[in-house]
Amino acid sequence: MVVMNSSLHSAPKRNGLRVLALVAACLLASLAAAGPRVVVQGLLPGAAIISVDGERKLMRAGDEFRGVRLHAATPEVADVEVEGERMQLRLSQVVGTAYAEPELQSVVIRRDNALQYQTRAAINGRDVMVLVDTGANLVAMNEADARHLGVDLANAEPTQVETASGMARAWRVSLRSVDVGGIVVHNVEAGVMEGRFPVTILLGMTYLRHVKMEEKQGVMTLFRTQ
């Protein structure tokens, strides 16, 4: 008769469990060593919007958030300290890989002295100033701006729009692209008003419906997840 020693069969199983536990511990250690995932999502003079492991916060110079300290910021770069290491980060630059989050595009706009949110944009590839206007149902501009952007009014659809002064002649057009701080929307419906108004191009809902907006303490953030 042959007697099987059960301990001989259980030993490889216990060894396998030890190996799995060791691998898991190594993976956790490597993730911890990688440190937090830090992304600069917005830059202002003296402040920055920083994401740490997926959680966003508006930080001012001197603030600390989840192990990240903001020493200084300009519209071009943030001077940050991450776990004791000082570094210069530009917009959308990423540090660390321990946490994977969807890529977030964001634009920060400061309220001006007229209590309006104006910023530079590229429409049809040309630089212009735009005014964020959630009350405008589409992007709107005057004839001169339309010509500057290469809009063909001769073949545009004529229409009438209501203004504070009454009904006005206008044209419905489609813009190839509207780019605000890198957030690009293609084939944007727009209205071209006869005459000189609006003086500044209105960034209306045919663009804004493609982004999410947040407003806090005179700062508006437009952002979109890729």
JSON list of C-alpha atoms in Angstrom, two decimals, residues 62-190:
[
{"chain": "A", "resi": 62, "resn": "GLY", "atom": "CA", "xyz": [1.36, 79.42, -0.59]},
{"chain": "A", "resi": 63, "resn": "ASP", "atom": "CA", "xyz": [-1.52, 76.90, -0.57]},
{"chain": "A", "resi": 64, "resn": "GLU", "atom": "CA", "xyz": [-0.93, 73.20, -0.02]},
{"chain": "A", "resi": 65, "resn": "PHE", "atom": "CA", "xyz": [-3.25, 70.42, -1.19]},
{"chain": "A", "resi": 66, "resn": "ARG", "atom": "CA", "xyz": [-2.72, 66.69, -0.72]},
{"chain": "A", "resi": 67, "resn": "GLY", "atom": "CA", "xyz": [1.04, 66.96, -0.51]},
{"chain": "A", "resi": 68, "resn": "VAL", "atom": "CA", "xyz": [1.38, 69.52, -3.31]},
{"chain": "A", "resi": 69, "resn": "ARG", "atom": "CA", "xyz": [2.40, 73.10, -2.49]},
{"chain": "A", "resi": 70, "resn": "LEU", "atom": "CA", "xyz": [2.04, 76.01, -4.93]},
{"chain": "A", "resi": 71, "resn": "HIS", "atom": "CA", "xyz": [4.88, 78.48, -4.44]},
{"chain": "A", "resi": 72, "resn": "ALA", "atom": "CA", "xyz": [4.07, 80.83, -7.34]},
{"chain": "A", "resi": 73, "resn": "ALA", "atom": "CA", "xyz": [2.19, 80.96, -10.63]},
{"chain": "A", "resi": 74, "resn": "THR", "atom": "CA", "xyz": [2.05, 82.99, -13.84]},
{"chain": "A", "resi": 75, "resn": "PRO", "atom": "CA", "xyz": [-0.19, 82.55, -16.90]},
{"chain": "A", "resi": 76, "resn": "GLU", "atom": "CA", "xyz": [2.65, 80.43, -18.37]},
{"chain": "A", "resi": 77, "resn": "VAL", "atom": "CA", "xyz": [4.00, 78.25, -15.54]},
{"chain": "A", "resi": 78, "resn": "ALA", "atom": "CA", "xyz": [3.34, 77.01, -11.98]},
{"chain": "A", "resi": 79, "resn": "ASP", "atom": "CA", "xyz": [6.14, 76.70, -9.41]},
{"chain": "A", "resi": 80, "resn": "VAL", "atom": "CA", "xyz": [5.10, 73.67, -7.33]},
{"chain": "A", "resi": 81, "resn": "GLU", "atom": "CA", "xyz": [6.58, 71.35, -4.74]},
{"chain": "A", "resi": 82, "resn": "VAL", "atom": "CA", "xyz": [5.54, 67.69, -4.90]},
{"chain": "A", "resi": 83, "resn": "GLU", "atom": "CA", "xyz": [6.60, 65.53, -1.94]},
{"chain": "A", "resi": 84, "resn": "GLY", "atom": "CA", "xyz": [9.57, 67.79, -1.25]},
{"chain": "A", "resi": 85, "resn": "GLU", "atom": "CA", "xyz": [10.68, 68.12, -4.88]},
{"chain": "A", "resi": 86, "resn": "ARG", "atom": "CA", "xyz": [10.43, 71.61, -6.42]},
{"chain": "A", "resi": 87, "resn": "MET", "atom": "CA", "xyz": [9.53, 71.84, -10.13]},
{"chain": "A", "resi": 88, "resn": "GLN", "atom": "CA", "xyz": [8.14, 74.12, -12.84]},
{"chain": "A", "resi": 89, "resn": "LEU", "atom": "CA", "xyz": [4.98, 72.84, -14.54]},
{"chain": "A", "resi": 90, "resn": "ARG", "atom": "CA", "xyz": [3.25, 74.22, -17.61]},
{"chain": "A", "resi": 91, "resn": "LEU", "atom": "CA", "xyz": [-0.41, 73.87, -18.58]},
{"chain": "A", "resi": 92, "resn": "SER", "atom": "CA", "xyz": [-1.50, 70.21, -18.96]},
{"chain": "A", "resi": 93, "resn": "GLN", "atom": "CA", "xyz": [1.94, 68.96, -17.91]},
{"chain": "A", "resi": 94, "resn": "VAL", "atom": "CA", "xyz": [1.67, 65.75, -15.84]},
{"chain": "A", "resi": 95, "resn": "VAL", "atom": "CA", "xyz": [3.84, 64.51, -12.96]},
{"chain": "A", "resi": 96, "resn": "GLY", "atom": "CA", "xyz": [3.48, 60.94, -11.63]},
{"chain": "A", "resi": 97, "resn": "THR", "atom": "CA", "xyz": [1.58, 58.00, -13.05]},
{"chain": "A", "resi": 98, "resn": "ALA", "atom": "CA", "xyz": [0.00, 56.31, -10.03]},
{"chain": "A", "resi": 99, "resn": "TYR", "atom": "CA", "xyz": [-3.50, 57.43, -10.96]},
{"chain": "A", "resi": 100, "resn": "ALA", "atom": "CA", "xyz": [-5.02, 57.33, -14.44]},
{"chain": "A", "resi": 101, "resn": "GLU", "atom": "CA", "xyz": [-7.72, 59.87, -15.19]},
{"chain": "A", "resi": 102, "resn": "PRO", "atom": "CA", "xyz": [-9.38, 61.02, -18.41]},
{"chain": "A", "resi": 103, "resn": "GLU", "atom": "CA", "xyz": [-7.49, 63.83, -20.11]},
{"chain": "A", "resi": 104, "resn": "LEU", "atom": "CA", "xyz": [-9.11, 67.11, -19.12]},
{"chain": "A", "resi": 105, "resn": "GLN", "atom": "CA", "xyz": [-8.84, 70.23, -21.25]},
{"chain": "A", "resi": 106, "resn": "SER", "atom": "CA", "xyz": [-9.51, 73.45, -19.38]},
{"chain": "A", "resi": 107, "resn": "VAL", "atom": "CA", "xyz": [-9.42, 77.20, -19.92]},
{"chain": "A", "resi": 108, "resn": "VAL", "atom": "CA", "xyz": [-9.34, 79.79, -17.14]},
{"chain": "A", "resi": 109, "resn": "ILE", "atom": "CA", "xyz": [-10.85, 83.24, -17.79]},
{"chain": "A", "resi": 110, "resn": "ARG", "atom": "CA", "xyz": [-10.71, 86.08, -15.27]},
{"chain": "A", "resi": 111, "resn": "ARG", "atom": "CA", "xyz": [-13.56, 88.57, -14.96]},
{"chain": "A", "resi": 112, "resn": "ASP", "atom": "CA", "xyz": [-12.58, 92.04, -16.18]},
{"chain": "A", "resi": 113, "resn": "ASN", "atom": "CA", "xyz": [-13.38, 95.47, -14.74]},
{"chain": "A", "resi": 114, "resn": "ALA", "atom": "CA", "xyz": [-16.67, 95.51, -16.67]},
{"chain": "A", "resi": 115, "resn": "LEU", "atom": "CA", "xyz": [-17.61, 92.24, -14.88]},
{"chain": "A", "resi": 116, "resn": "GLN", "atom": "CA", "xyz": [-17.39, 90.36, -18.16]},
{"chain": "A", "resi": 117, "resn": "TYR", "atom": "CA", "xyz": [-15.44, 87.29, -19.20]},
{"chain": "A", "resi": 118, "resn": "GLN", "atom": "CA", "xyz": [-13.38, 88.03, -22.31]},
{"chain": "A", "resi": 119, "resn": "THR", "atom": "CA", "xyz": [-10.57, 85.95, -23.75]},
{"chain": "A", "resi": 120, "resn": "ARG", "atom": "CA", "xyz": [-8.58, 85.32, -26.92]},
{"chain": "A", "resi": 121, "resn": "ALA", "atom": "CA", "xyz": [-9.81, 82.64, -29.30]},
{"chain": "A", "resi": 122, "resn": "ALA", "atom": "CA", "xyz": [-9.03, 81.29, -32.75]},
{"chain": "A", "resi": 123, "resn": "ILE", "atom": "CA", "xyz": [-11.99, 81.17, -35.13]},
{"chain": "A", "resi": 124, "resn": "ASN", "atom": "CA", "xyz": [-11.31, 79.60, -38.53]},
{"chain": "A", "resi": 125, "resn": "GLY", "atom": "CA", "xyz": [-7.65, 79.70, -37.46]},
{"chain": "A", "resi": 126, "resn": "ARG", "atom": "CA", "xyz": [-7.58, 83.50, -36.93]},
{"chain": "A", "resi": 127, "resn": "ASP", "atom": "CA", "xyz": [-6.98, 85.25, -33.63]},
{"chain": "A", "resi": 128, "resn": "VAL", "atom": "CA", "xyz": [-9.90, 87.25, -32.19]},
{"chain": "A", "resi": 129, "resn": "MET", "atom": "CA", "xyz": [-11.28, 88.48, -28.88]},
{"chain": "A", "resi": 130, "resn": "VAL", "atom": "CA", "xyz": [-14.51, 86.84, -27.69]},
{"chain": "A", "resi": 131, "resn": "LEU", "atom": "CA", "xyz": [-16.98, 87.58, -24.91]},
{"chain": "A", "resi": 132, "resn": "VAL", "atom": "CA", "xyz": [-18.53, 84.63, -23.08]},
{"chain": "A", "resi": 133, "resn": "ASP", "atom": "CA", "xyz": [-22.30, 85.08, -23.34]},
{"chain": "A", "resi": 134, "resn": "THR", "atom": "CA", "xyz": [-24.57, 82.30, -22.09]},
{"chain": "A", "resi": 135, "resn": "GLY", "atom": "CA", "xyz": [-27.56, 84.41, -23.12]},
{"chain": "A", "resi": 136, "resn": "ALA", "atom": "CA", "xyz": [-26.65, 84.17, -26.81]},
{"chain": "A", "resi": 137, "resn": "ASN", "atom": "CA", "xyz": [-28.09, 81.05, -28.42]},
{"chain": "A", "resi": 138, "resn": "LEU", "atom": "CA", "xyz": [-25.26, 81.00, -30.97]},
{"chain": "A", "resi": 139, "resn": "VAL", "atom": "CA", "xyz": [-21.87, 82.52, -31.67]},
{"chain": "A", "resi": 140, "resn": "ALA", "atom": "CA", "xyz": [-22.53, 86.03, -33.00]},
{"chain": "A", "resi": 141, "resn": "MET", "atom": "CA", "xyz": [-20.40, 88.64, -34.76]},
{"chain": "A", "resi": 142, "resn": "ASN", "atom": "CA", "xyz": [-20.62, 91.74, -36.95]},
{"chain": "A", "resi": 143, "resn": "GLU", "atom": "CA", "xyz": [-19.93, 91.96, -40.69]},
{"chain": "A", "resi": 144, "resn": "ALA", "atom": "CA", "xyz": [-16.37, 93.24, -40.30]},
{"chain": "A", "resi": 145, "resn": "ASP", "atom": "CA", "xyz": [-15.40, 90.36, -38.02]},
{"chain": "A", "resi": 146, "resn": "ALA", "atom": "CA", "xyz": [-17.00, 87.91, -40.44]},
{"chain": "A", "resi": 147, "resn": "ARG", "atom": "CA", "xyz": [-14.90, 89.28, -43.31]},
{"chain": "A", "resi": 148, "resn": "HIS", "atom": "CA", "xyz": [-11.77, 89.09, -41.16]},
{"chain": "A", "resi": 149, "resn": "LEU", "atom": "CA", "xyz": [-12.54, 85.41, -40.52]},
{"chain": "A", "resi": 150, "resn": "GLY", "atom": "CA", "xyz": [-13.08, 84.68, -44.21]},
{"chain": "A", "resi": 151, "resn": "VAL", "atom": "CA", "xyz": [-16.80, 83.98, -43.85]},
{"chain": "A", "resi": 152, "resn": "ASP", "atom": "CA", "xyz": [-18.63, 83.91, -47.21]},
{"chain": "A", "resi": 153, "resn": "LEU", "atom": "CA", "xyz": [-21.78, 86.01, -46.71]},
{"chain": "A", "resi": 154, "resn": "ALA", "atom": "CA", "xyz": [-22.70, 85.95, -50.41]},
{"chain": "A", "resi": 155, "resn": "ASN", "atom": "CA", "xyz": [-23.76, 82.32, -50.11]},
{"chain": "A", "resi": 156, "resn": "ALA", "atom": "CA", "xyz": [-24.96, 82.49, -46.50]},
{"chain": "A", "resi": 157, "resn": "GLU", "atom": "CA", "xyz": [-28.55, 81.97, -45.40]},
{"chain": "A", "resi": 158, "resn": "PRO", "atom": "CA", "xyz": [-30.24, 85.36, -44.73]},
{"chain": "A", "resi": 159, "resn": "THR", "atom": "CA", "xyz": [-32.40, 85.71, -41.63]},
{"chain": "A", "resi": 160, "resn": "GLN", "atom": "CA", "xyz": [-33.78, 88.24, -39.15]},
{"chain": "A", "resi": 161, "resn": "VAL", "atom": "CA", "xyz": [-32.77, 88.53, -35.51]},
{"chain": "A", "resi": 162, "resn": "GLU", "atom": "CA", "xyz": [-34.26, 90.47, -32.64]},
{"chain": "A", "resi": 163, "resn": "THR", "atom": "CA", "xyz": [-32.03, 93.01, -30.92]},
{"chain": "A", "resi": 164, "resn": "ALA", "atom": "CA", "xyz": [-32.54, 95.70, -28.28]},
{"chain": "A", "resi": 165, "resn": "SER", "atom": "CA", "xyz": [-33.19, 98.16, -31.14]},
{"chain": "A", "resi": 166, "resn": "GLY", "atom": "CA", "xyz": [-35.66, 95.88, -32.92]},
{"chain": "A", "resi": 167, "resn": "MET", "atom": "CA", "xyz": [-35.33, 93.43, -35.79]},
{"chain": "A", "resi": 168, "resn": "ALA", "atom": "CA", "xyz": [-32.05, 93.37, -37.70]},
{"chain": "A", "resi": 169, "resn": "ARG", "atom": "CA", "xyz": [-30.79, 91.65, -40.81]},
{"chain": "A", "resi": 170, "resn": "ALA", "atom": "CA", "xyz": [-28.38, 88.76, -40.28]},
{"chain": "A", "resi": 171, "resn": "TRP", "atom": "CA", "xyz": [-26.95, 85.64, -41.90]},
{"chain": "A", "resi": 172, "resn": "ARG", "atom": "CA", "xyz": [-26.62, 82.10, -40.61]},
{"chain": "A", "resi": 173, "resn": "VAL", "atom": "CA", "xyz": [-23.18, 80.63, -41.24]},
{"chain": "A", "resi": 174, "resn": "SER", "atom": "CA", "xyz": [-21.07, 77.66, -40.18]},
{"chain": "A", "resi": 175, "resn": "LEU", "atom": "CA", "xyz": [-17.60, 78.28, -38.74]},
{"chain": "A", "resi": 176, "resn": "ARG", "atom": "CA", "xyz": [-14.96, 75.66, -39.52]},
{"chain": "A", "resi": 177, "resn": "SER", "atom": "CA", "xyz": [-13.59, 75.75, -35.99]},
{"chain": "A", "resi": 178, "resn": "VAL", "atom": "CA", "xyz": [-13.71, 77.68, -32.73]},
{"chain": "A", "resi": 179, "resn": "ASP", "atom": "CA", "xyz": [-10.68, 77.19, -30.49]},
{"chain": "A", "resi": 180, "resn": "VAL", "atom": "CA", "xyz": [-10.66, 78.64, -26.97]},
{"chain": "A", "resi": 181, "resn": "GLY", "atom": "CA", "xyz": [-7.46, 77.77, -25.13]},
{"chain": "A", "resi": 182, "resn": "GLY", "atom": "CA", "xyz": [-7.08, 74.48, -26.97]},
{"chain": "A", "resi": 183, "resn": "ILE", "atom": "CA", "xyz": [-10.71, 73.36, -26.59]},
{"chain": "A", "resi": 184, "resn": "VAL", "atom": "CA", "xyz": [-11.68, 73.07, -30.25]},
{"chain": "A", "resi": 185, "resn": "VAL", "atom": "CA", "xyz": [-15.22, 72.66, -31.58]},
{"chain": "A", "resi": 186, "resn": "HIS", "atom": "CA", "xyz": [-15.72, 72.15, -35.32]},
{"chain": "A", "resi": 187, "resn": "ASN", "atom": "CA", "xyz": [-18.61, 73.20, -37.58]},
{"chain": "A", "resi": 188, "resn": "VAL", "atom": "CA", "xyz": [-20.05, 75.76, -35.17]},
{"chain": "A", "resi": 189, "resn": "GLU", "atom": "CA", "xyz": [-23.28, 77.49, -36.19]},
{"chain": "A", "resi": 190, "resn": "ALA", "atom": "CA", "xyz": [-23.01, 81.28, -35.97]}
]
